Tab-separated table of C-alpha atoms in Angstrom:
chain	number	residue	atom	x	y	z
N	77	MET	CA	10.524	-31.186	-34.316
N	78	THR	CA	12.352	-27.843	-33.956
N	79	ARG	CA	11.441	-25.279	-31.305
N	80	ASN	CA	9.545	-23.284	-33.901
N	81	GLU	CA	7.523	-26.368	-34.867
N	82	ALA	CA	6.844	-27.484	-31.268
N	83	HIS	CA	3.468	-26.583	-29.785
N	84	VAL	CA	3.491	-23.292	-27.953
N	85	ALA	CA	0.681	-23.793	-25.405
N	86	ASP	CA	2.859	-22.750	-22.465
N	87	ASP	CA	3.475	-19.331	-24.041
N	88	LEU	CA	-0.091	-18.513	-25.064
N	89	THR	CA	-1.121	-16.710	-21.869
N	90	ALA	CA	2.076	-14.655	-21.883
N	91	LEU	CA	1.441	-13.870	-25.556
N	92	LEU	CA	-2.054	-12.556	-24.765
N	93	ASP	CA	-0.658	-10.624	-21.771
N	94	GLY	CA	1.987	-8.994	-23.994
N	95	ALA	CA	4.710	-10.490	-21.815
N	96	LEU	CA	6.839	-12.248	-24.445
N	97	ASP	CA	10.050	-10.774	-25.750
N	98	PRO	CA	9.915	-9.822	-29.450
N	99	VAL	CA	11.902	-12.845	-30.655
N	100	ARG	CA	9.745	-15.384	-28.824
N	101	ARG	CA	6.591	-13.521	-29.784
N	102	ALA	CA	7.511	-13.827	-33.475
N	103	GLU	CA	8.227	-17.559	-33.022
N	104	VAL	CA	4.881	-18.175	-31.287
N	105	GLU	CA	2.920	-16.177	-33.832
N	106	GLY	CA	4.692	-18.048	-36.624
N	107	HIS	CA	3.675	-21.346	-35.070
N	108	LEU	CA	0.074	-20.208	-34.554
N	109	SER	CA	-0.313	-19.359	-38.203
N	110	ALA	CA	0.268	-23.040	-39.031
N	111	CYS	CA	-1.164	-24.921	-36.014
N	112	ASP	CA	-4.942	-25.330	-35.576
N	113	ALA	CA	-4.609	-26.930	-32.113
N	114	CYS	CA	-2.589	-24.050	-30.650
N	115	ARG	CA	-4.878	-21.486	-32.278
N	116	ALA	CA	-7.894	-23.177	-30.671
N	117	GLU	CA	-6.119	-23.157	-27.300
N	118	ARG	CA	-5.251	-19.471	-27.692
N	119	ASP	CA	-8.848	-18.605	-28.620
N	120	GLY	CA	-10.163	-20.474	-25.557
N	121	ILE	CA	-7.854	-18.529	-23.244
N	122	ALA	CA	-8.784	-15.259	-24.963
N	123	ARG	CA	-12.506	-15.980	-24.452
N	124	ALA	CA	-11.907	-16.636	-20.744
N	125	LEU	CA	-10.024	-13.355	-20.421
N	126	SER	CA	-12.976	-11.579	-22.058
N	127	ALA	CA	-15.317	-13.227	-19.547
N	128	PHE	CA	-13.241	-11.792	-16.683
N	129	ALA	CA	-13.719	-8.347	-18.228
N	130	ALA	CA	-17.474	-8.767	-17.597
N	131	LEU	CA	-16.913	-9.234	-13.859
N	132	PRO	CA	-18.380	-6.440	-11.762
N	133	PRO	CA	-15.931	-4.672	-9.462
N	134	PRO	CA	-15.870	-5.872	-5.862
N	135	PRO	CA	-18.439	-4.100	-3.711
N	136	PRO	CA	-17.141	-0.994	-1.954
N	137	PRO	CA	-16.509	-1.173	1.791
N	138	PRO	CA	-19.415	-0.260	4.047
N	139	PRO	CA	-19.558	3.378	5.224
N	140	GLY	CA	-17.130	4.234	7.997
N	141	PHE	CA	-14.306	2.105	6.560
N	142	GLU	CA	-11.581	4.665	7.297
N	143	GLN	CA	-12.943	5.562	10.732
N	144	ARG	CA	-13.069	1.911	11.815
N	145	PHE	CA	-9.445	1.461	10.799
N	146	TYR	CA	-8.258	4.603	12.581
N	147	ALA	CA	-10.063	3.489	15.751
N	148	ARG	CA	-8.331	0.089	15.561
N	149	LEU	CA	-4.993	1.743	14.805
N	150	ALA	CA	-5.363	3.922	17.903
N	151	ARG	CA	-6.139	0.827	20.003
N	152	GLU	CA	-3.544	-1.596	18.661
N	153	ALA	CA	-0.616	0.218	17.095
N	154	PRO	CA	1.888	1.693	19.520
N	155	ARG	CA	2.754	5.286	18.788
N	156	ARG	CA	6.182	5.531	17.170
N	157	ARG	CA	8.106	6.777	20.207
N	158	SER	CA	11.339	8.689	20.279
N	159	PHE	CA	14.485	7.151	21.707
N	160	LEU	CA	14.271	9.142	24.952
N	161	GLU	CA	10.625	8.106	25.393
N	162	ARG	CA	11.571	4.429	24.914
N	163	LEU	CA	14.427	4.860	27.379
N	164	SER	CA	12.296	6.523	30.030
N	165	ALA	CA	9.614	3.808	29.739
N	166	HIS	CA	12.060	0.913	30.097
N	167	PRO	CA	11.446	-1.204	33.261
N	168	PHE	CA	15.176	-1.132	34.084
N	169	ARG	CA	15.557	2.616	33.543
N	170	TRP	CA	16.987	2.915	37.088
N	171	LEU	CA	20.012	1.090	35.738
N	172	VAL	CA	20.936	4.146	33.707
N	173	PRO	CA	22.132	6.327	36.597
N	174	ALA	CA	23.494	3.317	38.533
N	175	THR	CA	25.416	1.965	35.558
N	176	GLY	CA	26.514	5.463	34.675
N	177	LEU	CA	27.896	6.072	38.160
N	178	ALA	CA	29.720	2.752	38.163
N	179	ALA	CA	31.086	3.391	34.714
N	180	ALA	CA	32.182	6.897	35.680
N	181	LEU	CA	34.011	5.575	38.770
N	182	ALA	CA	35.684	2.835	36.772
N	183	VAL	CA	36.669	5.269	34.087
N	184	GLY	CA	37.975	7.736	36.641
N	185	ILE	CA	40.174	5.120	38.314
N	186	TRP	CA	41.361	3.869	34.988
N	187	VAL	CA	42.234	7.346	33.734
N	188	ARG	CA	44.035	8.208	36.950
N	189	GLN	CA	46.078	5.036	36.851
N	190	ALA	CA	47.014	5.308	33.229
N	191	GLY	CA	48.141	8.892	33.292
N	192	GLU	CA	49.545	8.842	29.842
N	193	ARG	CA	48.893	11.399	27.190
N	194	ALA	CA	47.360	8.866	24.783
N	195	ASP	CA	44.915	7.718	27.401
N	196	LEU	CA	43.988	11.299	28.217
N	197	GLU	CA	43.192	11.770	24.571
N	198	MET	CA	40.912	8.747	24.737
N	199	ALA	CA	39.316	10.029	27.915
N	200	ARG	CA	38.097	13.041	26.015
N	201	HIS	CA	35.688	10.648	24.318
N	202	LEU	CA	34.731	8.646	27.370
N	203	ASP	CA	31.541	10.546	27.960
N	204	LEU	CA	30.345	9.117	24.672
N	205	LEU	CA	31.523	5.639	25.652
N	206	GLU	CA	29.893	5.984	29.033
N	207	ASN	CA	26.597	7.047	27.552
N	208	TYR	CA	26.711	4.171	25.144
N	209	VAL	CA	27.487	1.632	27.881
N	210	GLU	CA	24.556	2.955	29.870
N	211	VAL	CA	21.974	2.714	27.173
N	212	ALA	CA	23.254	-0.266	25.184
N	213	SER	CA	22.824	-2.414	28.291
N	214	LEU	CA	19.111	-1.677	28.045
N	215	GLY	CA	18.903	-2.811	24.439
N	216	VAL	CA	17.255	0.355	23.196
N	217	VAL	CA	19.827	1.471	20.619
N	218	GLU	CA	18.116	0.598	17.349
N	219	THR	CA	18.800	3.269	14.755
N	220	PRO	CA	21.530	5.763	13.765
N	221	GLU	CA	19.280	8.460	15.247
N	222	ASP	CA	19.476	6.634	18.571
N	223	LEU	CA	23.282	6.794	18.433
N	224	GLU	CA	23.025	10.524	17.770
N	225	VAL	CA	20.951	10.885	20.919
N	226	VAL	CA	23.510	8.800	22.827
N	227	ALA	CA	26.219	11.236	21.753
N	228	HIS	CA	24.252	14.127	23.226
N	229	LEU	CA	22.695	12.386	26.203
N	230	ASP	CA	24.409	14.636	28.736
N	231	GLU	CA	23.152	17.759	27.005
N	232	LEU	CA	19.642	16.335	26.860
N	233	ARG	CA	19.711	15.431	30.552
N	234	GLU	CA	20.801	18.921	31.499
N	235	GLY	CA	18.367	20.584	29.132
N	236	ARG	CA	21.175	22.142	27.160
N	237	PRO	CA	20.584	22.789	23.422
X	276	MET	CA	11.664	4.634	-13.099
X	277	ALA	CA	9.330	7.568	-12.448
X	278	PRO	CA	9.362	8.987	-8.905
X	279	ASP	CA	6.900	7.124	-6.701
X	280	PRO	CA	4.839	9.617	-4.647
X	281	ASP	CA	3.748	6.789	-2.357
X	282	ALA	CA	7.386	5.997	-1.613
X	283	ALA	CA	7.867	9.632	-0.578
X	284	LEU	CA	4.870	9.310	1.779
X	285	MET	CA	6.308	6.112	3.218
X	286	VAL	CA	9.659	7.793	3.831
X	287	ALA	CA	7.840	10.680	5.536
X	288	PHE	CA	6.062	8.152	7.745
X	289	GLN	CA	9.381	6.489	8.577
X	290	GLY	CA	10.400	9.919	9.835
X	291	GLY	CA	7.371	10.010	12.144
X	292	ASP	CA	4.776	11.739	9.956
X	293	GLU	CA	1.512	9.942	10.849
X	294	ALA	CA	-0.429	12.079	8.367
X	295	ALA	CA	1.625	10.488	5.573
X	296	PHE	CA	0.545	7.055	6.766
X	297	ARG	CA	-3.091	8.132	6.764
X	298	ALA	CA	-2.681	9.472	3.228
X	299	LEU	CA	-1.396	6.050	2.153
X	300	PHE	CA	-4.318	4.294	3.812
X	301	GLU	CA	-6.841	6.650	2.240
X	302	LYS	CA	-5.290	6.035	-1.168
X	303	HIS	CA	-4.825	2.254	-0.970
X	304	GLY	CA	-7.035	0.975	1.867
X	305	ARG	CA	-10.153	0.306	-0.219
X	306	ALA	CA	-8.188	-1.335	-3.035
X	307	THR	CA	-6.466	-3.524	-0.446
X	308	MET	CA	-9.838	-4.629	0.864
X	309	ALA	CA	-10.944	-5.466	-2.705
X	310	PHE	CA	-7.747	-7.494	-3.133
X	311	CYS	CA	-8.424	-9.379	0.112
X	312	GLN	CA	-11.931	-10.192	-1.084
X	313	ARG	CA	-10.418	-12.304	-3.872
X	314	PHE	CA	-9.147	-14.596	-1.120
X	315	VAL	CA	-11.950	-14.671	1.446
X	316	LYS	CA	-15.014	-13.116	-0.191
X	317	ASP	CA	-16.611	-12.474	3.186
X	318	SER	CA	-16.606	-8.678	3.144
X	319	ALA	CA	-16.375	-8.260	6.914
X	320	ARG	CA	-13.361	-10.588	7.027
X	321	ALA	CA	-11.834	-8.868	3.973
X	322	GLU	CA	-12.081	-5.526	5.764
X	323	GLU	CA	-10.434	-7.033	8.822
X	324	LEU	CA	-7.631	-8.464	6.663
X	325	ALA	CA	-7.095	-5.093	4.974
X	326	GLN	CA	-6.856	-3.491	8.418
X	327	ASP	CA	-4.350	-6.181	9.461
X	328	VAL	CA	-2.268	-5.395	6.367
X	329	PHE	CA	-2.086	-1.703	7.205
X	330	LEU	CA	-1.333	-2.415	10.853
X	331	LYS	CA	1.565	-4.604	9.699
X	332	LEU	CA	2.643	-1.807	7.368
X	333	HIS	CA	2.537	0.611	10.298
X	334	GLN	CA	4.635	-1.709	12.447
X	335	SER	CA	7.159	-2.733	9.791
X	336	ALA	CA	7.623	0.642	8.119
X	337	ASP	CA	11.314	0.669	9.055
X	338	ARG	CA	11.885	-2.312	6.742
X	339	TYR	CA	10.692	-0.432	3.663
X	340	GLN	CA	13.481	0.530	1.257
X	341	PRO	CA	12.571	3.466	-1.011
X	342	SER	CA	14.237	1.665	-3.938
X	343	ALA	CA	11.164	-0.592	-4.107
X	344	ARG	CA	7.779	0.639	-5.326
X	345	PHE	CA	5.433	1.173	-2.413
X	346	THR	CA	2.673	-0.905	-4.019
X	347	THR	CA	5.061	-3.849	-4.432
X	348	PHE	CA	5.820	-3.675	-0.685
X	349	LEU	CA	2.106	-3.379	0.108
X	350	TYR	CA	1.086	-6.259	-2.193
X	351	ARG	CA	3.784	-8.415	-0.645
X	352	ILE	CA	2.410	-7.896	2.863
X	353	ALA	CA	-1.184	-8.315	1.643
X	354	THR	CA	-0.465	-11.469	-0.378
X	355	ASN	CA	1.392	-13.166	2.459
X	356	HIS	CA	-1.353	-12.257	4.886
X	357	CYS	CA	-4.162	-13.479	2.599
X	358	LEU	CA	-2.345	-16.727	1.792
X	359	ASN	CA	-1.881	-17.376	5.503
X	360	GLU	CA	-5.606	-16.864	5.864
X	361	VAL	CA	-6.334	-19.265	2.979
X	362	ARG	CA	-4.013	-21.867	4.531
X	363	ARG	CA	-6.273	-21.978	7.526
X	364	GLY	CA	-8.868	-23.368	5.117
X	365	GLU	CA	-11.712	-21.652	6.855
X	366	TYR	CA	-12.728	-19.497	3.933
X	367	GLN	CA	-12.207	-21.768	0.935
X	368	ALA	CA	-15.131	-21.878	-1.487
X	369	ARG	CA	-17.266	-19.833	0.812
X	370	PRO	CA	-19.228	-17.398	-1.312
X	371	GLU	CA	-20.823	-14.472	0.433
X	372	ILE	CA	-24.536	-15.163	0.299
X	373	ASP	CA	-27.256	-13.049	1.768
X	374	PRO	CA	-29.263	-15.518	3.862
X	375	ASN	CA	-32.373	-13.395	3.386
X	376	ALA	CA	-32.175	-13.363	-0.401
X	377	GLU	CA	-34.573	-15.684	-2.174
X	378	ASP	CA	-32.178	-16.654	-4.938
X	379	GLY	CA	-28.980	-16.669	-2.910
X	380	ALA	CA	-27.730	-13.430	-4.477
X	381	PRO	CA	-24.637	-11.764	-3.022
X	382	LEU	CA	-25.128	-8.947	-0.572
X	383	ASP	CA	-25.878	-5.536	-2.020
X	384	PRO	CA	-26.262	-6.459	-5.696
X	385	ASP	CA	-26.518	-2.813	-6.728
X	386	ALA	CA	-23.054	-2.182	-5.396
X	387	LEU	CA	-21.737	-5.259	-7.198
X	388	ALA	CA	-23.028	-4.317	-10.612
X	389	GLY	CA	-22.277	-0.628	-10.430
X	390	PRO	CA	-24.525	2.270	-11.364
X	391	GLY	CA	-26.677	2.026	-14.460
X	392	ALA	CA	-26.580	-1.775	-14.755
X	393	THR	CA	-29.685	-3.541	-16.040
X	394	PRO	CA	-31.233	-6.348	-13.948
X	395	GLU	CA	-29.874	-8.853	-16.501
X	396	GLU	CA	-26.372	-7.433	-16.190
X	397	ILE	CA	-26.616	-7.544	-12.396
X	398	ALA	CA	-27.728	-11.186	-12.473
X	399	HIS	CA	-25.026	-12.079	-15.004
X	400	GLY	CA	-22.314	-10.334	-13.008
X	401	ASN	CA	-23.410	-11.924	-9.735
X	402	ALA	CA	-23.514	-15.424	-11.156
X	403	LEU	CA	-20.143	-15.006	-12.855
X	404	SER	CA	-18.658	-13.607	-9.622
X	405	ARG	CA	-19.800	-16.678	-7.710
X	406	ASP	CA	-18.303	-19.031	-10.301
X	407	VAL	CA	-15.020	-17.089	-10.392
X	408	GLN	CA	-14.785	-17.131	-6.613
X	409	ALA	CA	-15.389	-20.881	-6.546
X	410	MET	CA	-12.773	-21.334	-9.288
X	411	LEU	CA	-10.232	-19.233	-7.342
X	412	ALA	CA	-10.816	-21.291	-4.213
X	413	ARG	CA	-9.880	-24.457	-6.117
X	414	LEU	CA	-6.556	-23.105	-7.416
X	415	PRO	CA	-3.308	-23.960	-5.617
X	416	GLU	CA	-2.405	-20.995	-3.432
X	417	THR	CA	0.568	-19.623	-5.372
X	418	GLN	CA	-1.341	-19.946	-8.665
X	419	ARG	CA	-4.229	-18.139	-7.040
X	420	ALA	CA	-2.016	-15.304	-5.837
X	421	ALA	CA	-0.304	-14.943	-9.220
X	422	PHE	CA	-3.656	-15.064	-11.017
X	423	VAL	CA	-5.266	-12.413	-8.797
X	424	LEU	CA	-2.243	-10.124	-9.104
X	425	ALA	CA	-2.184	-10.500	-12.904
X	426	ARG	CA	-5.902	-10.574	-13.764
X	427	PHE	CA	-7.505	-8.346	-11.148
X	428	GLU	CA	-4.680	-6.082	-10.005
X	429	GLY	CA	-3.096	-5.713	-13.441
X	430	LEU	CA	0.493	-6.228	-12.299
X	431	ALA	CA	3.221	-7.021	-14.835
X	432	TYR	CA	4.956	-10.384	-14.509
X	433	GLU	CA	8.122	-8.683	-13.223
X	434	GLU	CA	6.264	-7.006	-10.369
X	435	ILE	CA	4.393	-10.217	-9.505
X	436	ALA	CA	7.768	-11.951	-9.271
X	437	GLN	CA	8.910	-9.319	-6.760
X	438	VAL	CA	5.712	-9.637	-4.728
X	439	LEU	CA	5.880	-13.432	-4.598
X	440	GLY	CA	9.662	-13.544	-4.221
X	441	THR	CA	10.132	-15.719	-7.281
X	442	THR	CA	11.355	-15.491	-10.896
X	443	VAL	CA	9.594	-14.131	-13.975
X	444	PRO	CA	9.604	-17.561	-15.722
X	445	SER	CA	7.998	-19.039	-12.621
X	446	VAL	CA	5.312	-16.313	-12.648
X	447	LYS	CA	4.716	-16.939	-16.348
X	448	SER	CA	4.104	-20.611	-15.603
X	449	LEU	CA	1.881	-19.905	-12.558
X	450	VAL	CA	-0.260	-17.374	-14.425
X	451	HIS	CA	-0.559	-19.642	-17.464
X	452	ARG	CA	-1.610	-22.712	-15.495
X	453	ALA	CA	-4.122	-20.703	-13.475
X	454	THR	CA	-5.521	-19.047	-16.593
X	455	VAL	CA	-5.947	-22.381	-18.378
X	456	SER	CA	-7.698	-23.797	-15.299
X	457	ALA	CA	-9.924	-20.712	-15.205
X	458	ALA	CA	-10.680	-20.992	-18.933
X	459	ARG	CA	-11.801	-24.602	-18.456
X	460	ALA	CA	-13.788	-23.878	-15.293
X	461	LEU	CA	-15.549	-20.918	-16.893
X	462	GLU	CA	-15.985	-22.416	-20.346
X	463	SER	CA	-19.752	-22.018	-20.126
X	464	TRP	CA	-19.288	-18.266	-19.605
X	465	SER	CA	-17.037	-17.731	-22.598
X	466	GLY	CA	-18.811	-15.457	-25.030
X	467	LYS	CA	-21.751	-14.815	-22.690
X	468	GLY	CA	-20.517	-11.359	-21.750
X	469	ALA	CA	-21.747	-9.778	-24.933
X	470	GLU	CA	-25.084	-11.571	-24.726
X	471	ALA	CA	-25.989	-10.395	-21.219
């Protein structure tokens, strides 16, 4: 039996759903024209699909559907907080100034000892490194926007634009 | 692919725009509850599940990639959540019956049948709904999900594959097997639609 002659039951739902590619559709329709059993199977599936069309739509939600959800959202969903808000609410937020001071001292000693031009060049970027060390230790750097805030943490602390 | 306005709302919400999230809920919340009812049928539980779905959406918004259709993302969350509910087994084959109704009719039959329906159409629709719900409860869970997405939500096989995280041939097989099971279970209803 060739593929064209084989029964096509497995493709009948896809045929009725219009989900067969044109080549397979032509093969299945060719088979159906000559096979009573597959035609009967197709007609049974088609009748069931018509029965589903008689189903009433699900009942609408009771009044106040949206309001009940918004009330639950207000209770259960945390407001999407900014990076600085997450930082200020962290239980170990006191580590920020302490770690920053320690890092600044370490950096200062290191810069003084090195004294080379290349290191001085690197030191120009140490404020960024220092800020990152401070906040990364708290595990609150999550997005690229957070890194942007890290880069400008000193300005934000001092209220500069 | 045409621009997806819901995707734009989701991106706005990712940027912190809560009004965009509310717009998405107001557009899709009721349909999500209807979808959940195909899995639990208890309308109070379906509403709770729909709320759960949108809370998850609120919490996992950062995972949404605008390259995917918003509804695909939403159906994925909703399907996983409803299947988890079905796995608990608590709601299988549990039609919503009004305990005060004499004939065991579903709650609020007017709402079920829609405006302008005759009493015969209401009775026909209610009885068919009960049989369909019982049939759905007997299907294996992935067949049930594929069937609901195809028959009631009108999704194409490709989109169902994305929602279920499987292949199109697999969806074709799931939908076919579920449809054949449904055709056999509802054989007595075949052709009755025009008579009612």
